[in-house]
JSON list of C-alpha atoms in Angstrom, two decimals:
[
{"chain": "A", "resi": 1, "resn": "UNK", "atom": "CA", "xyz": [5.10, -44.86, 26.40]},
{"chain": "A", "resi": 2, "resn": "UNK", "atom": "CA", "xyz": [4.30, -43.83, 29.95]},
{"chain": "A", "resi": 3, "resn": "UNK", "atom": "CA", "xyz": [4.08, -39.57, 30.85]},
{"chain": "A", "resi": 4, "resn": "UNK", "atom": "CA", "xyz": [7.23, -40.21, 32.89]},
{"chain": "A", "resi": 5, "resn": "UNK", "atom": "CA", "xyz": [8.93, -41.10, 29.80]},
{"chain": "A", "resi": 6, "resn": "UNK", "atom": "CA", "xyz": [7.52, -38.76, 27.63]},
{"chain": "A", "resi": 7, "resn": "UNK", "atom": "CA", "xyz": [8.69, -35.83, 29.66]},
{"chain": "A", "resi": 8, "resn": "UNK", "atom": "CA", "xyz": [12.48, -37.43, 30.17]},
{"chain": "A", "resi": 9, "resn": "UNK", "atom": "CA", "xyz": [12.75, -38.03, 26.33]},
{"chain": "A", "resi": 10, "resn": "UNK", "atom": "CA", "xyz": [11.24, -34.42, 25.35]},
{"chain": "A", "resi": 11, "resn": "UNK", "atom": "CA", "xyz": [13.76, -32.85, 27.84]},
{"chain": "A", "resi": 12, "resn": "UNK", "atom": "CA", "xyz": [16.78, -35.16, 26.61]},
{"chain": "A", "resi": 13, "resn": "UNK", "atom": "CA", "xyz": [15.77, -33.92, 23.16]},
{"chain": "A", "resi": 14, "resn": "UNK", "atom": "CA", "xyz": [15.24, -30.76, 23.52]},
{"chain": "A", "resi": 15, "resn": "UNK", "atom": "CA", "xyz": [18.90, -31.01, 25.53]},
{"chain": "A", "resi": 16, "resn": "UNK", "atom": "CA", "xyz": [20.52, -32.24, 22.65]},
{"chain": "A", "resi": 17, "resn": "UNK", "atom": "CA", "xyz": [19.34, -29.49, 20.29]},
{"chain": "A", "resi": 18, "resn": "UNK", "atom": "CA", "xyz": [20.44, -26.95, 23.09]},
{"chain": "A", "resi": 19, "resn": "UNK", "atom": "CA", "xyz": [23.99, -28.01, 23.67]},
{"chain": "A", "resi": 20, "resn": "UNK", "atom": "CA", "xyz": [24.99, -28.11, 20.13]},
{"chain": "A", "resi": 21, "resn": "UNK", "atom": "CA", "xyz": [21.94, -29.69, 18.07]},
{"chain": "A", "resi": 22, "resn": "UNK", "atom": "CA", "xyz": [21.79, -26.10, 15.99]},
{"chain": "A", "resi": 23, "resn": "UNK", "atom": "CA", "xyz": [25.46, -25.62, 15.22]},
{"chain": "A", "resi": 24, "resn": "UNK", "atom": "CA", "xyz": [27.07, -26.19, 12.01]},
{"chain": "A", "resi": 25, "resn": "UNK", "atom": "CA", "xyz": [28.12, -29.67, 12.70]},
{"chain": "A", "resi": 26, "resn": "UNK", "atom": "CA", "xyz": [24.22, -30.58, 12.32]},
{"chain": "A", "resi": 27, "resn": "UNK", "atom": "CA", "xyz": [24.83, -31.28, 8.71]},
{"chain": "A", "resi": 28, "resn": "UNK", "atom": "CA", "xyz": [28.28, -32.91, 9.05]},
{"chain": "A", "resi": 29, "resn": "UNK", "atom": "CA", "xyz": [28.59, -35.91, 6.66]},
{"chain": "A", "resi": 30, "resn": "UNK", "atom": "CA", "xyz": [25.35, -35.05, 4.91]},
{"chain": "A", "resi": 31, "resn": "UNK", "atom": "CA", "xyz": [25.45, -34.71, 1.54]},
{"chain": "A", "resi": 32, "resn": "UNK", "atom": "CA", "xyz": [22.83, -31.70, -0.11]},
{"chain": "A", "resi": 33, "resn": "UNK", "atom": "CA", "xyz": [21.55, -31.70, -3.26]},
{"chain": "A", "resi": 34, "resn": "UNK", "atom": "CA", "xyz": [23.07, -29.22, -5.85]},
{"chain": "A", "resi": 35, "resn": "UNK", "atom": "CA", "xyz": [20.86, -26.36, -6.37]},
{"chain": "A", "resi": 36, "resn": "UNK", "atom": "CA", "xyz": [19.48, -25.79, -9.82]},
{"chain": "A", "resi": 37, "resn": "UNK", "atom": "CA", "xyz": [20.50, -22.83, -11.95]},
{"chain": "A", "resi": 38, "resn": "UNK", "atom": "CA", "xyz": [18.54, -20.05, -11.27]},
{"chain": "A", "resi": 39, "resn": "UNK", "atom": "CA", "xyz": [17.49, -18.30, -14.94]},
{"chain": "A", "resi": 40, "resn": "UNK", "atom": "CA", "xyz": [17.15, -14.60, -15.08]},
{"chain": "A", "resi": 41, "resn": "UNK", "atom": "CA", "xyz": [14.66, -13.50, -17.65]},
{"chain": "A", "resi": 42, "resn": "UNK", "atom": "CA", "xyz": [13.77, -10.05, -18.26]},
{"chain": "A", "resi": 43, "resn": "UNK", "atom": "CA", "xyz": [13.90, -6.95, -20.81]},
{"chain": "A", "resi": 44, "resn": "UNK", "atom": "CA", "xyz": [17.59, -6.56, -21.99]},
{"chain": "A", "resi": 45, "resn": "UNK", "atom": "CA", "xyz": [18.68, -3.10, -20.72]},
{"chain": "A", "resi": 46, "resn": "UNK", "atom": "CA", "xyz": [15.69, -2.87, -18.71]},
{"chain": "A", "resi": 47, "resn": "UNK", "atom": "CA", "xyz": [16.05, 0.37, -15.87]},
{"chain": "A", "resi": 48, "resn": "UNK", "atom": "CA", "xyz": [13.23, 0.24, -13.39]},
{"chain": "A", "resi": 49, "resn": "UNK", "atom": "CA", "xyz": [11.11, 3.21, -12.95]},
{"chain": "A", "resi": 50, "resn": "UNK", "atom": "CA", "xyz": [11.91, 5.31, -10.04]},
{"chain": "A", "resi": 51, "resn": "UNK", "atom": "CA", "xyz": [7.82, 5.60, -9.19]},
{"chain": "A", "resi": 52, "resn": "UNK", "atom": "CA", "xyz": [8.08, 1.81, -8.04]},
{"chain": "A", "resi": 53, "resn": "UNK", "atom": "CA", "xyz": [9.34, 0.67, -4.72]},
{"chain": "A", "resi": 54, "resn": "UNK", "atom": "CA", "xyz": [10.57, 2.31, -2.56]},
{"chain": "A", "resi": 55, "resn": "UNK", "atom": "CA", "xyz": [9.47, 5.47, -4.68]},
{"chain": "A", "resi": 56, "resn": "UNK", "atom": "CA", "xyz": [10.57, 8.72, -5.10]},
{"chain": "A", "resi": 57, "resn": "UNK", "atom": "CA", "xyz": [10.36, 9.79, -1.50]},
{"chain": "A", "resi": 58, "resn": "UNK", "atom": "CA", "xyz": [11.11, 6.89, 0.36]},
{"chain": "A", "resi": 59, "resn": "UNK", "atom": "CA", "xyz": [10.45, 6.90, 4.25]},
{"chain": "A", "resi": 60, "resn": "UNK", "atom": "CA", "xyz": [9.28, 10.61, 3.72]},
{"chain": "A", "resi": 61, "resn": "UNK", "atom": "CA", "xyz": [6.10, 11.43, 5.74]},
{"chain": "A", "resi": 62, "resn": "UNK", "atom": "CA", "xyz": [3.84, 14.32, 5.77]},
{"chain": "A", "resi": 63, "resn": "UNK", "atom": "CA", "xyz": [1.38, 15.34, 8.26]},
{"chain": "A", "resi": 64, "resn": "UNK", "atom": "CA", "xyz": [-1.53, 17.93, 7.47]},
{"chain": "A", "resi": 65, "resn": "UNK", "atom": "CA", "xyz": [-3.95, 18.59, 9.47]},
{"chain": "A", "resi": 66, "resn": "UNK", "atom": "CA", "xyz": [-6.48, 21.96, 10.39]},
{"chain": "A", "resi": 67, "resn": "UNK", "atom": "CA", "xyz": [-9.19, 21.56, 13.45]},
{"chain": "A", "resi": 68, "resn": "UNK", "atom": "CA", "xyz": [-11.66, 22.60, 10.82]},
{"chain": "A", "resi": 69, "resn": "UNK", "atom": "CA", "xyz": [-12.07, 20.24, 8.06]},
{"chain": "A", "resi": 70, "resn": "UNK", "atom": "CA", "xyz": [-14.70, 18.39, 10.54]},
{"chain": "A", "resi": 71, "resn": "UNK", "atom": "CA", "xyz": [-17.49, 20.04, 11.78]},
{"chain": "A", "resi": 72, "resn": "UNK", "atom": "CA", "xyz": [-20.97, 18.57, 12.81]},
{"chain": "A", "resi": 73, "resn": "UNK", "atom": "CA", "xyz": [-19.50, 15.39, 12.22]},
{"chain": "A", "resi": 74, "resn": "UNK", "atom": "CA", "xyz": [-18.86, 16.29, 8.05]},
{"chain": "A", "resi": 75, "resn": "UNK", "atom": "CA", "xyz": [-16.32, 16.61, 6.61]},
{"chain": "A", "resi": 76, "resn": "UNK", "atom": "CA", "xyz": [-15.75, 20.27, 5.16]},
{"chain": "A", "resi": 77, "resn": "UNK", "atom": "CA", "xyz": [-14.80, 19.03, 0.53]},
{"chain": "A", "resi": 78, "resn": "UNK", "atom": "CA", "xyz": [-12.97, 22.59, 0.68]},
{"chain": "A", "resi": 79, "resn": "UNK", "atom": "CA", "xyz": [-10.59, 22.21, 3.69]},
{"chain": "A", "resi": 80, "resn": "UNK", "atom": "CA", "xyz": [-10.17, 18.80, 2.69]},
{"chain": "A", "resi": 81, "resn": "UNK", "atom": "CA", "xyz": [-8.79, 19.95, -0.57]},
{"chain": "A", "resi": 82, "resn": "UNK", "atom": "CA", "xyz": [-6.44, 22.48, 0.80]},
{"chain": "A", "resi": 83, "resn": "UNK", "atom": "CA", "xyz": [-5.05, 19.69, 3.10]},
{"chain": "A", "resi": 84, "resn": "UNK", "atom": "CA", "xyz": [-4.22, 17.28, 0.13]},
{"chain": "A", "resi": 85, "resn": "UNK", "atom": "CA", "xyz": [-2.58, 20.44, -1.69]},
{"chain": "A", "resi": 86, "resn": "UNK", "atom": "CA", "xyz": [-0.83, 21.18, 0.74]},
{"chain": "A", "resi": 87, "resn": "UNK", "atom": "CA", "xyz": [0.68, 17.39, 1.52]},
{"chain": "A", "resi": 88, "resn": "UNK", "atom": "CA", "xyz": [1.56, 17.12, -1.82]},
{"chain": "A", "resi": 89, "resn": "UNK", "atom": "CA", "xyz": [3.66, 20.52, -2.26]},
{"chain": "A", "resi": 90, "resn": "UNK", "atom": "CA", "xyz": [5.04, 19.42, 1.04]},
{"chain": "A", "resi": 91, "resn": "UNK", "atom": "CA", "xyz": [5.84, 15.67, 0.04]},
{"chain": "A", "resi": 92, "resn": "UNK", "atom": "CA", "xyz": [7.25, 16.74, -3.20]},
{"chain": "A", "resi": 93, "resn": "UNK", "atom": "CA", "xyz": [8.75, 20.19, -2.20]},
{"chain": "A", "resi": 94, "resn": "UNK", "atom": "CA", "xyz": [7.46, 21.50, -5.49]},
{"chain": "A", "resi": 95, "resn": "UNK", "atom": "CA", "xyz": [5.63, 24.98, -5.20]},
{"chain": "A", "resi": 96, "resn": "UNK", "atom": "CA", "xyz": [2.76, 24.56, -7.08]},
{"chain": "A", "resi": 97, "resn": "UNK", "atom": "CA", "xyz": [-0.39, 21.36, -6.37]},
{"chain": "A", "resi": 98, "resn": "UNK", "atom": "CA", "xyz": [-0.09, 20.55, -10.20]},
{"chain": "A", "resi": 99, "resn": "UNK", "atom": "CA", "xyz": [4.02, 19.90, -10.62]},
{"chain": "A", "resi": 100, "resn": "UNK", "atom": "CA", "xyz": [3.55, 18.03, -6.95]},
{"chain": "A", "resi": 101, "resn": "UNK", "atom": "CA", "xyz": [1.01, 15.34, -9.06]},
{"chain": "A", "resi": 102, "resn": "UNK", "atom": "CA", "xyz": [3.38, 15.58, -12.48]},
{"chain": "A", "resi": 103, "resn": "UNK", "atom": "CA", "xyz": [5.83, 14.02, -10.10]},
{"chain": "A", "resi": 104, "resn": "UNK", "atom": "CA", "xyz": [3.67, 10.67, -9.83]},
{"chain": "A", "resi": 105, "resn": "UNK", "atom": "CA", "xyz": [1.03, 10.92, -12.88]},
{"chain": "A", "resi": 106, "resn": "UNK", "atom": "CA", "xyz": [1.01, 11.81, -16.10]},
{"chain": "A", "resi": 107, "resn": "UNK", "atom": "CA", "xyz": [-1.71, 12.67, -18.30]},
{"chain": "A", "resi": 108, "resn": "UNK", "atom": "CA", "xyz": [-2.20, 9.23, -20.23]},
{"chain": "A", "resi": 109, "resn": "UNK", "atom": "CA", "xyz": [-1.74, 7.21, -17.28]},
{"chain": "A", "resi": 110, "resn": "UNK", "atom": "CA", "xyz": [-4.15, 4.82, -16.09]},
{"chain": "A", "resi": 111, "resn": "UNK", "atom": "CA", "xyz": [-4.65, 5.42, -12.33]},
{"chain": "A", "resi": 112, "resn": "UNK", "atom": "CA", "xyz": [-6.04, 2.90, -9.77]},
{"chain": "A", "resi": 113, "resn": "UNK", "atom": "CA", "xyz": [-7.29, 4.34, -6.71]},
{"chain": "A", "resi": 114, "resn": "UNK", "atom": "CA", "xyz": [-7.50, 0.92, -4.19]},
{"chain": "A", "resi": 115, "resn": "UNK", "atom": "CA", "xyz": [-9.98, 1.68, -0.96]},
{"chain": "A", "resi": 116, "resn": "UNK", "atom": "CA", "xyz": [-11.07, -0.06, 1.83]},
{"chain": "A", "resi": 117, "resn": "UNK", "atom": "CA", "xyz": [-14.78, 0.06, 1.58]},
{"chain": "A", "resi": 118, "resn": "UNK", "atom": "CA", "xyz": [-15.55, -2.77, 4.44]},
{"chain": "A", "resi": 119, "resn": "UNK", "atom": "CA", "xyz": [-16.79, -0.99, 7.18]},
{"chain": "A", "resi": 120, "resn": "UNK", "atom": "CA", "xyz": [-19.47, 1.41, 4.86]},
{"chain": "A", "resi": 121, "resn": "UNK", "atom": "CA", "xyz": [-20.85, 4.14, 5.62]},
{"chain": "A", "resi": 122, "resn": "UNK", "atom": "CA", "xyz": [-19.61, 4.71, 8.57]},
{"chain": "A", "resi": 123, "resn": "UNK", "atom": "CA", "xyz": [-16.24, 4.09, 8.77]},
{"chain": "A", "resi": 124, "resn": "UNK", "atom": "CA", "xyz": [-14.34, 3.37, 5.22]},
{"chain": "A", "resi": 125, "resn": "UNK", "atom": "CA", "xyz": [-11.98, 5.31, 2.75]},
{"chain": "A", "resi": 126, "resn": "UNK", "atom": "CA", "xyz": [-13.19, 8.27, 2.87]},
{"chain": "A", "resi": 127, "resn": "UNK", "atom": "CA", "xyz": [-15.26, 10.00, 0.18]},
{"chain": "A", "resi": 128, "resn": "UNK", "atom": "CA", "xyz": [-14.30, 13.79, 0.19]},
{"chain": "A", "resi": 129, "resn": "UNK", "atom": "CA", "xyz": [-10.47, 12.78, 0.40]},
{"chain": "A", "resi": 130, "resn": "UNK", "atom": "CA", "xyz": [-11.10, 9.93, -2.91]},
{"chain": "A", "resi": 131, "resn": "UNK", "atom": "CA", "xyz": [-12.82, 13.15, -4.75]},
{"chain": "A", "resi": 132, "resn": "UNK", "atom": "CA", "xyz": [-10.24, 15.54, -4.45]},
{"chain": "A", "resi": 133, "resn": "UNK", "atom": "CA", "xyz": [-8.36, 13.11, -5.30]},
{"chain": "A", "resi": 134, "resn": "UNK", "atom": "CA", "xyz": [-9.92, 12.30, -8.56]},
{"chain": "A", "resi": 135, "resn": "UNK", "atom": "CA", "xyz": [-10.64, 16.33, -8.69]},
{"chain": "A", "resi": 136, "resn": "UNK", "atom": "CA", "xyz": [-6.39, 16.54, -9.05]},
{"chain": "A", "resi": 137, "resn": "UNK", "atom": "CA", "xyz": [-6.02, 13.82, -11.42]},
{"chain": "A", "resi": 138, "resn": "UNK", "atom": "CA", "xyz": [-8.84, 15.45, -13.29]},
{"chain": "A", "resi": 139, "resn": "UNK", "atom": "CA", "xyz": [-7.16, 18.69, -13.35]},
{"chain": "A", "resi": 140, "resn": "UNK", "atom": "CA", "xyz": [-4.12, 16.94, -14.69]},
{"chain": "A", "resi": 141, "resn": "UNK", "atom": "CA", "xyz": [-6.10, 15.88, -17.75]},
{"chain": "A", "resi": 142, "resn": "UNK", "atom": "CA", "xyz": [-6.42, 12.36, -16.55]},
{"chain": "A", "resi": 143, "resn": "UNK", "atom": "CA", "xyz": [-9.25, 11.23, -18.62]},
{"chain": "A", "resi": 144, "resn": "UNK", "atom": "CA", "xyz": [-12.33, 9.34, -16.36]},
{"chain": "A", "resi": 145, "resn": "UNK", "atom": "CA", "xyz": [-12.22, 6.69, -17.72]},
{"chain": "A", "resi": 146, "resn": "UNK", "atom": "CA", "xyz": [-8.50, 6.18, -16.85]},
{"chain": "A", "resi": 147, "resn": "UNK", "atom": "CA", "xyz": [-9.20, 6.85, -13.10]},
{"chain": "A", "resi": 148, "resn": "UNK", "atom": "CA", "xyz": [-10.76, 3.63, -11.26]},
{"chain": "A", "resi": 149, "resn": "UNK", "atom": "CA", "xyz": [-11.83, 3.71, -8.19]},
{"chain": "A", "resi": 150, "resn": "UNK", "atom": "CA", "xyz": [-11.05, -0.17, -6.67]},
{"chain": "A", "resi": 151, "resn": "UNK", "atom": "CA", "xyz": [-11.20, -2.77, -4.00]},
{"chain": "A", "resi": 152, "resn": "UNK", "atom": "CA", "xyz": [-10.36, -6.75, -3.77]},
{"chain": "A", "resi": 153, "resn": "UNK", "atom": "CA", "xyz": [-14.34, -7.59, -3.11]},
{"chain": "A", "resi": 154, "resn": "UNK", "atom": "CA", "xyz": [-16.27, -5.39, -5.62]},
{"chain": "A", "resi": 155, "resn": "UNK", "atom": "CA", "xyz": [-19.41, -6.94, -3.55]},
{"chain": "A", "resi": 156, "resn": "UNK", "atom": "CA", "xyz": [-18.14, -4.42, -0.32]},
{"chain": "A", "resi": 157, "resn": "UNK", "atom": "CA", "xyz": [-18.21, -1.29, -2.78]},
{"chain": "A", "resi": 158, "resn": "UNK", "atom": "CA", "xyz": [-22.22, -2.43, -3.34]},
{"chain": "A", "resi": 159, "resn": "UNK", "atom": "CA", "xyz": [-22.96, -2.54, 0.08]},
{"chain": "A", "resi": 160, "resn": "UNK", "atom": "CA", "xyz": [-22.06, 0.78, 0.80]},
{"chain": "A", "resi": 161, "resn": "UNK", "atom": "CA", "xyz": [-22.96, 2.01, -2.06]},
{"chain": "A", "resi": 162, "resn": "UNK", "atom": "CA", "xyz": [-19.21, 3.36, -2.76]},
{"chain": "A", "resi": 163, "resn": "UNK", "atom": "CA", "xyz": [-19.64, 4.10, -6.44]},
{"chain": "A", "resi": 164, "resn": "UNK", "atom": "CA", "xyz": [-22.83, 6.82, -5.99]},
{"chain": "A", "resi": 165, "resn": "UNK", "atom": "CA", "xyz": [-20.21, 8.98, -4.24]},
{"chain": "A", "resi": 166, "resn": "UNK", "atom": "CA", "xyz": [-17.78, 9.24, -7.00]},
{"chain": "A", "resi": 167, "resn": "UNK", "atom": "CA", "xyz": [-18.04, 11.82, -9.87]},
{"chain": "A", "resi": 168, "resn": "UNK", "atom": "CA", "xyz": [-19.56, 10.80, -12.98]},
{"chain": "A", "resi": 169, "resn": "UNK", "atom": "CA", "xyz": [-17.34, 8.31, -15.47]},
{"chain": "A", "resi": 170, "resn": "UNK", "atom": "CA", "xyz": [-15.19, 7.32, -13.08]}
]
């Protein structure tokens, strides 16, 4: 096949699928293939829990923020927890930091907290915000060892050395 008849035969195809290639009479005459059954299997009675998606507060955002919580390029732990207290009364509408939490986690939970550790130290998930974070679950009774602290490559929370700035059992 020459380029001359290349080009006619793309644009006499591409033509065809234009004027009419797409429409329902595509499959005219063709006969599909019954689909198979499809099985449903799953807990009788089962109700999903209203923490999963979309979750409680769904499309709801929040924004906190106070010129102070960085200064000399660090990041002030105390301003930092005031802004998460205050997101989560907001969030929630609840008036006090602990029933805001009850709403997601309860005591004997098991909570994963997933960062993004790739660009360490300088730029990753950051540090102060993952404390207070564990610093509220803590206050709800969550045990340590029922917090961890996770990413997909474990090798990228070694290189930064991730896990030194977590509180102790975690």
């Amino acid at each position: 096949m020459d380029r001359r008849g290349f080009v006619k035969r793309t644009c006499l195809g591409s033509a065809g699928l234009f004027l009419g290639g797409f429409g329902p009479n595509i499959q005219e005459g063709i006969l599909l293939p019954v689909p198979p059954p499809i099985q449903v299997c799953g807990l009788k009675d089962f109700k999903p829990s209203p923490l999963g998606m979309p979750g409680l507060f769904p499309g709801r955002v929040v924004q906190v923020s106070d010129p102070r919580s960085i200064a000399g390029n660090r990041l002030s732990q105390r301003i930092i927890r005031r802004m998460l207290e205050l997101g989560m009364k907001e969030l929630t509408d609840e008036s006090t930091v602990r029933a805001a939490w009850l709403k997601f986690i309860e005591p004997t939970d098991v909570v994963g907290i997933k960062i993004n550790p790739s660009g360490a130290p300088a730029c990753c998930s950051s540090p102060e915000l993952v404390r207070e974070i564990i610093s509220a679950l803590q206050d709800l009774r969550v045990p340590p060892h029922n917090i961890v602290v996770y990413d997909r490559y474990e090798y990228e929370m070694d290189i930064g050395s991730y896990q030194t700035l977590l509180p102790p059992g975690v």
